[in-house]
Structure formats: C-alpha cells, structure tokens
Coordinates of C-alpha atoms in Angstrom, one line a residue:
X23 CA 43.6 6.1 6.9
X24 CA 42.8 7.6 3.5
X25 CA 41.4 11.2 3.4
X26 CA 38.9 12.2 0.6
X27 CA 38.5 15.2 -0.9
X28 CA 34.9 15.8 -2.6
X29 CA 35.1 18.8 -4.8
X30 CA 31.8 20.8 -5.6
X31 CA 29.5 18.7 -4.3
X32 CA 25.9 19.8 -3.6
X33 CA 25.2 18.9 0.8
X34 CA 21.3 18.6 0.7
X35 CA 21.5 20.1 -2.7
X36 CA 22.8 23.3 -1.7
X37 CA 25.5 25.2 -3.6
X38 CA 28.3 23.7 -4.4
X39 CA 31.1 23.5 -2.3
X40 CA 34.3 21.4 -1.0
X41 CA 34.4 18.9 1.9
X42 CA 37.2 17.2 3.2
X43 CA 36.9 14.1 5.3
X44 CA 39.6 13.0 7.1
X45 CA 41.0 11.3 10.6
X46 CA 37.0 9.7 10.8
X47 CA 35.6 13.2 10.9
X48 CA 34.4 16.1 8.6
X49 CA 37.8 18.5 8.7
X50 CA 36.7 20.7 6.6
X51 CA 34.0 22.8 4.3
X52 CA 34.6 25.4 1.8
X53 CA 35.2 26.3 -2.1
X54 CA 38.8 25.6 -3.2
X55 CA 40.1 23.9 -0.4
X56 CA 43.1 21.0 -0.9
X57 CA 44.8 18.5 1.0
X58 CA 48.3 16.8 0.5
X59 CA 47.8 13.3 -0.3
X60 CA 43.8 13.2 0.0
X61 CA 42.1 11.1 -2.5
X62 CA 40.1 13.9 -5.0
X63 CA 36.4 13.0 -5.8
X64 CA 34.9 14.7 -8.4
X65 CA 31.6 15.3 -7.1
X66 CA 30.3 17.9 -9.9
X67 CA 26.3 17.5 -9.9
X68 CA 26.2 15.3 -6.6
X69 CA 24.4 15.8 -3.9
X70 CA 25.9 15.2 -0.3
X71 CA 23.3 13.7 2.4
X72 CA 24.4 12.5 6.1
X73 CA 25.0 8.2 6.3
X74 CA 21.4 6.6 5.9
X75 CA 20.0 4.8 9.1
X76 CA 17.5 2.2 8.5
X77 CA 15.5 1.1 11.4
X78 CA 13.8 -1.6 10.3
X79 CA 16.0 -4.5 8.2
X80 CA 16.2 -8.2 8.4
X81 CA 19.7 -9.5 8.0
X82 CA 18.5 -13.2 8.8
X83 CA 21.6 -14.3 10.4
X84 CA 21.6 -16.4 12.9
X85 CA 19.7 -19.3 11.0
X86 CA 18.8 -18.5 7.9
X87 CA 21.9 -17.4 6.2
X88 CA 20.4 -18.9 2.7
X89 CA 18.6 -15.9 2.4
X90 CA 21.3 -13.0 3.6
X91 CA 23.9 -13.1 5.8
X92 CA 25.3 -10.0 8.3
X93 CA 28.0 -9.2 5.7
X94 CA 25.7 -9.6 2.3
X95 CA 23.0 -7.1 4.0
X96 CA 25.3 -4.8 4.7
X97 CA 27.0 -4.8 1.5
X98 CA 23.7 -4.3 0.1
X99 CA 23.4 -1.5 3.2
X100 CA 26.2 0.3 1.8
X101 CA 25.5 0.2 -2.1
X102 CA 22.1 2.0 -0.7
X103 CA 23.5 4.9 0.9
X104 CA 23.1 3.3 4.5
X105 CA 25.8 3.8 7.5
X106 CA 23.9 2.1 9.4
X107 CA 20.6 -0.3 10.1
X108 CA 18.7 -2.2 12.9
X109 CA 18.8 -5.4 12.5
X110 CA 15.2 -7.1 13.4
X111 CA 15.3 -10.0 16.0
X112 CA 13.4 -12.5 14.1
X113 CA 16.0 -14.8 13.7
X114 CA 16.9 -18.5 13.8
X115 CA 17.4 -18.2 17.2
X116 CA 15.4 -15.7 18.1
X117 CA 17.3 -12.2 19.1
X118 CA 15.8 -12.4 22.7
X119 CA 19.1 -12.5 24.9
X120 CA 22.0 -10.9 25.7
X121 CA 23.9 -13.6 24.0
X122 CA 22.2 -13.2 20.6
X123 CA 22.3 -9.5 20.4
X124 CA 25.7 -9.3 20.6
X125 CA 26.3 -12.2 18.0
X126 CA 24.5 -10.2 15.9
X127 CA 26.2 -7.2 16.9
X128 CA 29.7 -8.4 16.4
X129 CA 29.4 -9.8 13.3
X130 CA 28.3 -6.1 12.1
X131 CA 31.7 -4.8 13.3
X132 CA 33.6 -7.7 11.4
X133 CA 31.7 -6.9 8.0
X134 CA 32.6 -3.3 8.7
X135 CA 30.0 -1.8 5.6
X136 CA 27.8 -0.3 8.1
X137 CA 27.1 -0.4 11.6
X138 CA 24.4 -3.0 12.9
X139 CA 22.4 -2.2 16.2
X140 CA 20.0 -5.4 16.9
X141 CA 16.7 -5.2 17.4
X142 CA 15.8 -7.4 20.4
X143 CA 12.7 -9.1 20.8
X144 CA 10.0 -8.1 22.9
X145 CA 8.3 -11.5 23.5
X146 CA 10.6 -14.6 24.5
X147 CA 11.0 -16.8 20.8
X148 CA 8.6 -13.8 19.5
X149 CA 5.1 -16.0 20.9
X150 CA 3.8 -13.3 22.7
X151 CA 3.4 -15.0 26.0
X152 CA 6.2 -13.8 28.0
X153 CA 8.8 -10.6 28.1
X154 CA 12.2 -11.6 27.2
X155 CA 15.6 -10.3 29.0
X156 CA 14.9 -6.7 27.7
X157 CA 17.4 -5.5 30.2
X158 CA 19.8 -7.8 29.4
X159 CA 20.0 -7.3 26.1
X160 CA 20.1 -2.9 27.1
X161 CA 22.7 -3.6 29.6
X162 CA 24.7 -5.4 27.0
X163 CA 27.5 -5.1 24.6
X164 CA 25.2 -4.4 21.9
X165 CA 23.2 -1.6 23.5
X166 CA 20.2 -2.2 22.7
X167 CA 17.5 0.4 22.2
X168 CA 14.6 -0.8 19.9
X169 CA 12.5 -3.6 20.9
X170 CA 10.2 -5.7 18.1
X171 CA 8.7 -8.7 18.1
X172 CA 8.0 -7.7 13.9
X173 CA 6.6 -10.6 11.8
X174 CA 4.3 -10.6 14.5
X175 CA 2.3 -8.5 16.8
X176 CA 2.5 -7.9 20.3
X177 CA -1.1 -8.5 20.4
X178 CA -1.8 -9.1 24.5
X179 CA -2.8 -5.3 25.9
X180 CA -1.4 -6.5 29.1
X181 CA 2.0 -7.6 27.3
X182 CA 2.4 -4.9 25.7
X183 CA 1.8 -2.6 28.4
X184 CA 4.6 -4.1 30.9
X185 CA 7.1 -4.0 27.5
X186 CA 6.0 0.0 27.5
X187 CA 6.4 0.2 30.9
X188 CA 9.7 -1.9 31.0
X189 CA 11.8 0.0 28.6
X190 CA 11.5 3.1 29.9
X191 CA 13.9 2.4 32.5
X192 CA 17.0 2.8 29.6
X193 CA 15.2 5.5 27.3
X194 CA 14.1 2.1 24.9
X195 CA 11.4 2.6 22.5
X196 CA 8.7 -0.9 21.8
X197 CA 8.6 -1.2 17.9
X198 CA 5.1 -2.5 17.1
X199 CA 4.2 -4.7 14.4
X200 CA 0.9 -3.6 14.2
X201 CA -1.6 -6.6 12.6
X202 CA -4.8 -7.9 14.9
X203 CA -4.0 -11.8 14.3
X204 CA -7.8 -12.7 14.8
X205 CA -8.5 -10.1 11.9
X206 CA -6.1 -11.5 9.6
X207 CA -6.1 -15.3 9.7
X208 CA -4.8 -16.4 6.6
X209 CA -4.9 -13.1 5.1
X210 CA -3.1 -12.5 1.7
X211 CA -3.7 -8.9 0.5
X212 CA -5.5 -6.1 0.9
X213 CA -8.9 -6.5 1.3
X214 CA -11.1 -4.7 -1.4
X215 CA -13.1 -5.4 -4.2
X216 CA -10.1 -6.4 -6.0
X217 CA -9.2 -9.3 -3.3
X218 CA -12.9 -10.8 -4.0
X219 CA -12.2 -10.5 -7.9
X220 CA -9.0 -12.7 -7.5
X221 CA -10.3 -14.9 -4.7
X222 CA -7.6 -14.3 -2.2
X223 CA -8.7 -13.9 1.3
X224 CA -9.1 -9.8 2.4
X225 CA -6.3 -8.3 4.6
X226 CA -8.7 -5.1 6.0
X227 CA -6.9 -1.9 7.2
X228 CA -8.6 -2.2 10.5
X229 CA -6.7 -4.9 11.4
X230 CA -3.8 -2.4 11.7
X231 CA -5.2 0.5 12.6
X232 CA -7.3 -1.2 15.3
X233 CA -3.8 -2.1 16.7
X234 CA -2.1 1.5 16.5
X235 CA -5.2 3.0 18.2
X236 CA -4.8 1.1 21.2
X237 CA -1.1 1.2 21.5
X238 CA -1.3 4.8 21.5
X239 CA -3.4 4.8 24.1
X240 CA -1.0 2.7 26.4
X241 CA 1.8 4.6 25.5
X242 CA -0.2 7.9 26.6
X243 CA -1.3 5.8 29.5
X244 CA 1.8 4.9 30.9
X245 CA 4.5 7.6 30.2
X246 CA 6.3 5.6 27.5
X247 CA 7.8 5.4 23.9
X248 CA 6.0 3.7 20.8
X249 CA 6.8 3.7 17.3
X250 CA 4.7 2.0 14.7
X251 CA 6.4 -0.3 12.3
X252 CA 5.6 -0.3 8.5
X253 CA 2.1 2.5 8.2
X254 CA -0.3 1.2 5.1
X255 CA -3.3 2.8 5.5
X256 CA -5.0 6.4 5.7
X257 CA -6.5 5.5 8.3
X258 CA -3.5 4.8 10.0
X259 CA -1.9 7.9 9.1
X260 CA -5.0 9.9 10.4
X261 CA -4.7 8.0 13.8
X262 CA -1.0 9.0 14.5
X263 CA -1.6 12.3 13.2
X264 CA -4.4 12.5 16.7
X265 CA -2.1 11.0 18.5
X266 CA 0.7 13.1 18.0
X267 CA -1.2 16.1 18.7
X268 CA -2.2 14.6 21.8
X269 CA 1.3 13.6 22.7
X270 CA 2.4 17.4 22.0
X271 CA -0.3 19.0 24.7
X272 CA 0.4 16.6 27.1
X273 CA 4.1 15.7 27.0
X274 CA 5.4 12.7 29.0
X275 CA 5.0 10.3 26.3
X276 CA 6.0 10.1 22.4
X277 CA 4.7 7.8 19.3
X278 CA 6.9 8.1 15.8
X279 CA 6.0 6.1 12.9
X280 CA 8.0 4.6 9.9
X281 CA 6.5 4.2 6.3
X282 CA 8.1 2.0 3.7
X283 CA 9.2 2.6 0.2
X284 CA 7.3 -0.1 -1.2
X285 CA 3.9 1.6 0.3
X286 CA 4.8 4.9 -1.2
X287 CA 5.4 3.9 -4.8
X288 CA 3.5 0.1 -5.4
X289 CA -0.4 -0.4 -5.0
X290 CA -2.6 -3.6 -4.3
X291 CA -3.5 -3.7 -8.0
X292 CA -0.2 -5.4 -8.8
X293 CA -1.8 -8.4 -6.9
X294 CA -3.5 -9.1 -10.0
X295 CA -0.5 -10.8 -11.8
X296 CA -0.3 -13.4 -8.8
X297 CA 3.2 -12.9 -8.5
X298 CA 4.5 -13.8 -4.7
X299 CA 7.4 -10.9 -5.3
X300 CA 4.7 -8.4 -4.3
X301 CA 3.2 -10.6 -1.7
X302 CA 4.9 -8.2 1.7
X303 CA 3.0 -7.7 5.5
X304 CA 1.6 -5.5 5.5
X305 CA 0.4 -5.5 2.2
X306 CA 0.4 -3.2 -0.4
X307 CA -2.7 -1.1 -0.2
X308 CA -5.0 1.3 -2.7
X309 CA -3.5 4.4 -4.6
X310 CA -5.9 6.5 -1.6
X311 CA -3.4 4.8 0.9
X312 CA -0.3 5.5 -1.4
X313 CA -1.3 9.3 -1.6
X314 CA -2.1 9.0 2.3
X315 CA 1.4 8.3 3.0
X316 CA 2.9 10.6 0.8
X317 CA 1.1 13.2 2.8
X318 CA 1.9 12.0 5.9
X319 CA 5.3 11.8 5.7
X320 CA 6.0 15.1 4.0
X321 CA 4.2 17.2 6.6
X322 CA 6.1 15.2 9.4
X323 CA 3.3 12.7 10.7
X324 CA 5.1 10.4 9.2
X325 CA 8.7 10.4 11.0
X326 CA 10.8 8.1 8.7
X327 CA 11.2 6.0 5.7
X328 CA 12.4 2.5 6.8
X329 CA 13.0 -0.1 4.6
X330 CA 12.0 -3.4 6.4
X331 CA 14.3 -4.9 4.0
X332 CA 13.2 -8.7 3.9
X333 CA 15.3 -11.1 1.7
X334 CA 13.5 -14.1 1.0
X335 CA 15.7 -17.6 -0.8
X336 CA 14.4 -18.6 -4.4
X337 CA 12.1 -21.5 -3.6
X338 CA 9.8 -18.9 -0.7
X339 CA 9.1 -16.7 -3.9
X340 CA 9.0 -18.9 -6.8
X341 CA 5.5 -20.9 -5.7
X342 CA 2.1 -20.0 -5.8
X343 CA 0.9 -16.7 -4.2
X344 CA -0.8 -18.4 -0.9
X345 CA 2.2 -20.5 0.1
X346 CA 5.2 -17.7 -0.5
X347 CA 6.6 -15.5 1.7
X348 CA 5.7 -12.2 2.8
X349 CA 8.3 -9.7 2.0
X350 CA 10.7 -8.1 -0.2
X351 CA 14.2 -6.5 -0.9
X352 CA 14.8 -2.7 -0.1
X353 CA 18.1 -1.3 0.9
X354 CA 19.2 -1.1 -2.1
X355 CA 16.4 1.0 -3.9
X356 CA 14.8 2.9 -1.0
X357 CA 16.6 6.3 -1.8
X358 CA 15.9 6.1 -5.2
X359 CA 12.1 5.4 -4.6
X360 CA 12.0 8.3 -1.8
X361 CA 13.3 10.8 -4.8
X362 CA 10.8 9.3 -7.1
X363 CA 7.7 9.2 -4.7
X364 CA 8.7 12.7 -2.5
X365 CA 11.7 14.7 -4.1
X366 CA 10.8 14.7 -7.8
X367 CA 6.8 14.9 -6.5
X368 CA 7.7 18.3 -5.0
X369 CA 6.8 16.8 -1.5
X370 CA 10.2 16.9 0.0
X371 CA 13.8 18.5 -0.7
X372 CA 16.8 16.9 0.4
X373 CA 16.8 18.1 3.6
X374 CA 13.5 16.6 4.2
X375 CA 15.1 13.3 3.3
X376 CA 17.9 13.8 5.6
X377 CA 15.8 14.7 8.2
X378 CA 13.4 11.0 6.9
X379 CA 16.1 8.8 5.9
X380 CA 19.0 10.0 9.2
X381 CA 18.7 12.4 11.7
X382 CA 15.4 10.9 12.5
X383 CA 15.6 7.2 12.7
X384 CA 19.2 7.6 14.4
X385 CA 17.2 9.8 17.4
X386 CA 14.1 6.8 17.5
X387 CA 16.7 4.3 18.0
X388 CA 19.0 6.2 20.6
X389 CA 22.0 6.1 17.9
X390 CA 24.2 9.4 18.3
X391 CA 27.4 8.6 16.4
X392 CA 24.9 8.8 12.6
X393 CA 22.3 11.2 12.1
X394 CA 24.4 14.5 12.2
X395 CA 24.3 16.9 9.9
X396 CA 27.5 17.2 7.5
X397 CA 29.4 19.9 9.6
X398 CA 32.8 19.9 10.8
X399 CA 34.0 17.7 13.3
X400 CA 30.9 15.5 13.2
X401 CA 31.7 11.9 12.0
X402 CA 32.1 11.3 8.3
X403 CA 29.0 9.4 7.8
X404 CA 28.2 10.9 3.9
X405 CA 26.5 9.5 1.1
X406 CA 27.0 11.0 -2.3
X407 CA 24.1 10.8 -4.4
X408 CA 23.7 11.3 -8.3
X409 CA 20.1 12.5 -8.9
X410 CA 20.4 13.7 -12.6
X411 CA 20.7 9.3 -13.9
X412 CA 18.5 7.2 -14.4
X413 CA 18.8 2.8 -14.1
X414 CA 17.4 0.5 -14.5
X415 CA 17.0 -2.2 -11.4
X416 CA 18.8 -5.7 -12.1
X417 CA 17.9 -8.3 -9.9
X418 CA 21.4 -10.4 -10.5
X419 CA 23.3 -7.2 -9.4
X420 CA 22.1 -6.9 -6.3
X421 CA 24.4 -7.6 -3.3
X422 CA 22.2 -9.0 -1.5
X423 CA 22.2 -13.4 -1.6
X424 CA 18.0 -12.6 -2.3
X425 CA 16.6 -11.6 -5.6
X426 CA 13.0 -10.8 -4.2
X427 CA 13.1 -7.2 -5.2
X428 CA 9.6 -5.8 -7.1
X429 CA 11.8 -3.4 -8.6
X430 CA 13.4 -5.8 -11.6
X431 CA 13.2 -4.3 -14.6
X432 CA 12.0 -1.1 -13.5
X433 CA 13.8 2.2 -14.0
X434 CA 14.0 4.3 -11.6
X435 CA 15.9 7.4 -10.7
X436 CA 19.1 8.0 -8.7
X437 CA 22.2 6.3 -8.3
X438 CA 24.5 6.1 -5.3
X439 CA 27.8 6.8 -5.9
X440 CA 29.8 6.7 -2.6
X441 CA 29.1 5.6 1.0
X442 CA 31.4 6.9 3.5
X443 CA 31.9 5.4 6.9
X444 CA 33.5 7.0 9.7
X445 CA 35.7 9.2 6.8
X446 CA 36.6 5.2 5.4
X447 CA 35.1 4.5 1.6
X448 CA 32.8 1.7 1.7
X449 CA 31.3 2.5 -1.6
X450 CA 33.3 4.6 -4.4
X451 CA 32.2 4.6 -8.1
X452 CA 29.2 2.5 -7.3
X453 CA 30.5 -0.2 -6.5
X454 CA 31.7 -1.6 -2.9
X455 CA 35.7 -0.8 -2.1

C-alpha cells in the first residue's frame, strides 16, 4: 500500500511537524523525517485531527436508496473528515436482526470510505411494543453496540427499562430519541411566540426534556448506559448536567449526550421563510437554546457533536412546510460549523474537537480501532484540515444523492483536505481518491 508523508502539518494545531503513515499505522513523527517512495503532502498551514466518528447518521439503505445509499453516505463521510459513522436502524427493513445489521455492515466494508457500525433497533420495526433481537444483533458479525429506535421514541418506561437492563449484558449503550409523542402530535417547530405568529403547531422543549429526565432516572435506577440523541434545549442541557453529577457520586451507571451542528449554528427564526430544508426533529430552537449548547458542550456536559445526517429525495423537501420531511444533510459541513460555532468562538481548541468529534463518540459506541490520538503505532485514522479558507456551500457538489443541506449558499469556514483510512487516502486534494 502507498505510504504518505505529511510535511509540517499542525496535529491539533500544535507546532509543526512531520508524520509518516505507513503499513495502516502512524510510523512515525518528527521534523525532517523522509521515506523512500512515500507519497509527499504538503501540509504547510494544516491541521492534523484523529479520523472523525459520527454516532448518529442515516445512510437509508436497505429501502430507501433514492435518498442515499451505503456508498454515497460514506463518500459524503469521507469528504467530511469522517473514518467512521453509525449507521441508524431506521431503514426499509428495519435494522432489528441479526440479518440486517450485517447487510448493513457489509456493504460498509465494500464501499471501503469509512467504516459503518449499524445502529440496531431497540423496538421490533421501531413501534415500541416489543424488544427486538438485541443479542443477536451484539453477538453478530456486525458487533453491535448502540441501540436506537431514533425517528421515534422509546416512550414505554417499562420498555425502555428492560432495553437498559438488556444491554448491559455486552457493555451496549440505549440511544434515546428523546420526544414525548403525546406532547408533540403533529408538531412542526418550536413552540414560541414565533410558531403562533406563523400558525404552525408548537413543538415545546418539555416534550424532550420531560423524556431525558426520566431516562436518567432509569439508567441511575438500574445500573445501565444512556446516551441522549440530538440535545435542543437549555433545559435539556441543565438536566444532563444534574445528572452527570449524580452519575459521578454514585458510579455504577453513565449518561453522555450528543448535540448537533445544526442546533449550534441555526435558530427557529429561520422558520419564518417556510422553507421545509430547515424543517429537522428535533427542531431548531431559540438563540437562548443555541448559546445553551455552545456552553454545554465546551465545558464537557455535552460529550459529542453528532451529525444525525438525514438525506431526504427532492419531492420530501420541495412541498409545503407541514407535509415535508424532518431532517437535513450534515456530514459534509459538521466540522466546518463546529470551527465556526466553538473554535473561532474561543469555546474550544482543536483538541477539544478531537476529544468532541473522535475519541469520544468512538468510546460511547465501544469502537477501539478510531478514536486514538495521532501517535505512533496507533491506526492511521487522520484527517487534514485547512482552517485559514473560506467556501462557500454548493448543494450540487455534495456527494451525497440528497440536496437537503441548510447550508446552500452559505459560506462558511474550513475545508477538508485529506481523509486517511487505515494509512489508505480516501480523500486527497479535496476530492475523493
């Protein structure tokens, strides 16, 4: 396999040294180092992170492979700076068997951008009535970790109890979408005095936090691991911050938490142009939630940014607001918005965003070949970063078959420039290898 040898490149924006990656691994580090035959990348005003692991993406195949496909979401995976992402079970069938899973799982490792680890459901077809074969689907080729019913909520206590109880038999973690059903019934945004102005029916921050609250309490209650999909609110934030706290005097029981890149940059006042492409679940919420985040996830209540990446086909976007499609594109962007929102903000340096955007959503999902830091002998998983551009977002460009991103025609800061996997290119120049 081809060797790489990145000259004076910044690893979390430190000073400027070599790396050679070679045989799958990191061979060496050090100023002025060569290597017979290695391809040289000039990496002069880059900045070296570890791979990206998303925890939260929807790569739609089996079933709905109009709207992205295994190989098109990892493409788009790669361009971002990702190694490697979950892939959510709420596909056409659902991911709640062994059988799925490893469909899933396989066609990952013949698209060969990033590595996929399925999500399997928690509910059997994601109704919420019965488990599904959450042993199975651990015990199987796929491996499986995380556990989500997301798109919907695991909203029987007694369900989600035996799921928290279940997994902790192989070290799984229950991934909660967390939405009261009764308290959003044909919710459409953020309820406010702004959702009364434009006559769309109120989404209130209860109905999620309301959901968090009690989770944590089972989680407490019966020794196990929960991690909360997709934060909006403040209040949301303030009841994991408790929670953790709680979960630190006691021990025997952990809760992490995820926030999205579209929650720490857009607000619910872009509602107001009744465009569907900012129409996502949850939905986007009031600057006081925006700033709430921000907060939260830069003094570590907040473990992670994930992107819950959801592409959407033409015709579930291009209708009116109440019959579209929650949801929008974010591999892609999300490490240019994290630098926008927390790096540029002062909030976080770049090894806050390694720690945000790898080490930690690798160690929530159990995944131990990504997430290391960029030190010899650990796998090449390395993304080089250019922080100094600025570009603006295309919707056409992207790689993924969807065009739902909120990002078109907005310029915004960053560029990836290579995506290493495993010491193999997937991304030089920009552009997929």
């Amino acid at each position: 396999m081809t060797s790489y040898l990145i000259q004076n490149v910044a690893i979390l924006g430190g000073e400027p040294t070599d790396l050679l990656l070679a045989d799958g691994v990191v061979a060496e580090i050090g100023s002025g180092l060569e290597a017979a035959g290695a391809e040289v990348v000039d990496a002069t005003g880059l900045v070296a992170l570890p791979g990206l692991v998303d925890l939260h993406t929807h790569l739609r195949e089996p079933g709905r492979e109009d709207a992205e496909t295994v190989d098109s979401g990892t493409q788009a995976a790669a361009l971002g700076g990702f190694t490697a992402v979950h892939a959510m079970a709420n596909t056409e069938p659902v991911a709640d068997t062994a059988g799925v899973v490893e469909q899933v799982w396989r066609l990952g490792r013949e698209a060969g951008h990033c590595d996929v680890y399925p999500v399997g459901a928690v509910t059997v077809g994601l109704q919420g009535e019965r488990l599904a074969e959450l042993g199975a689907m651990a015990d199987s080729a796929a491996r499986v970790r995380v556990f989500s019913d997301d798109g919907k909520c695991v909203s029987d206590a007694v369900l989600m109890r035996r799921a928290l109880e279940y997994v902790k038999a192989f070290d799984g973690v229950i991934a909660q979408h967390a939405q009261e059903p009764r308290l959003t019934e044909g919710a459409q945004m953020n309820e406010g005095e702004l959702s009364g102005r434009l006559g769309l029916t109120g989404w209130p921050a209860v109905a999620e936090e309301a959901i968090i609250a009690r989770d944590c309490l089972l989680a407490a209650h019966v020794g196990s691991r929960l991690h909360v999909c997709h934060v909006s609110t403040a209040g949301s934030v303030e009841i994991v911050r408790d929670a953790k706290a709680r979960a630190k005097r006691e021990g025997g029981w952990e809760i992490t938490a995820e926030a999205c890149p579209h929650h720490l940059l857009l607000t619910d006042e872009l509602a107001a142009t009744y465009d569907p492409i900012y129409k996502v679940n949850p939905p986007l919420r009031s600057q006081a939630d925006v700033e709430a985040l921000r907060a939260g996830l830069a003094d570590g209540t907040i473990d992670i940014v994930a992107t819950d990446h959801a592409p959407h086909p033409h015709e579930d976007k291009d209708c009116e607001w109440a019959a579209a499609a929650f949801g929008m594109l974010g591999l892609e962007t999300a490490l240019s918005i994290v630098q926008e929102t927390m790096v540029d903000t002062g909030l976080l340096d770049w090894a806050g965003v390694a720690e945000r955007l790898s080490y930690a959503p690798a160690r929530i999902g159990r995944v131990t070949d990504h997430g290391r830091p960029i030190e010899v002998g650990a796998p090449a998983n390395v993304v080089l970063y250019d922080p100094s551009v600025r570009r603006t977002v295309e919707a056409s460009e992207s790689a993924s078959l969807s065009r739902n991103t909120p990002y078109a025609g907005r310029e915004l800061p960053g560029r990836v420039v290579a995506t290493f996997l495993r010491g193999t290119a997937t991304v030089l120049d920009g552009k997929l290898a």
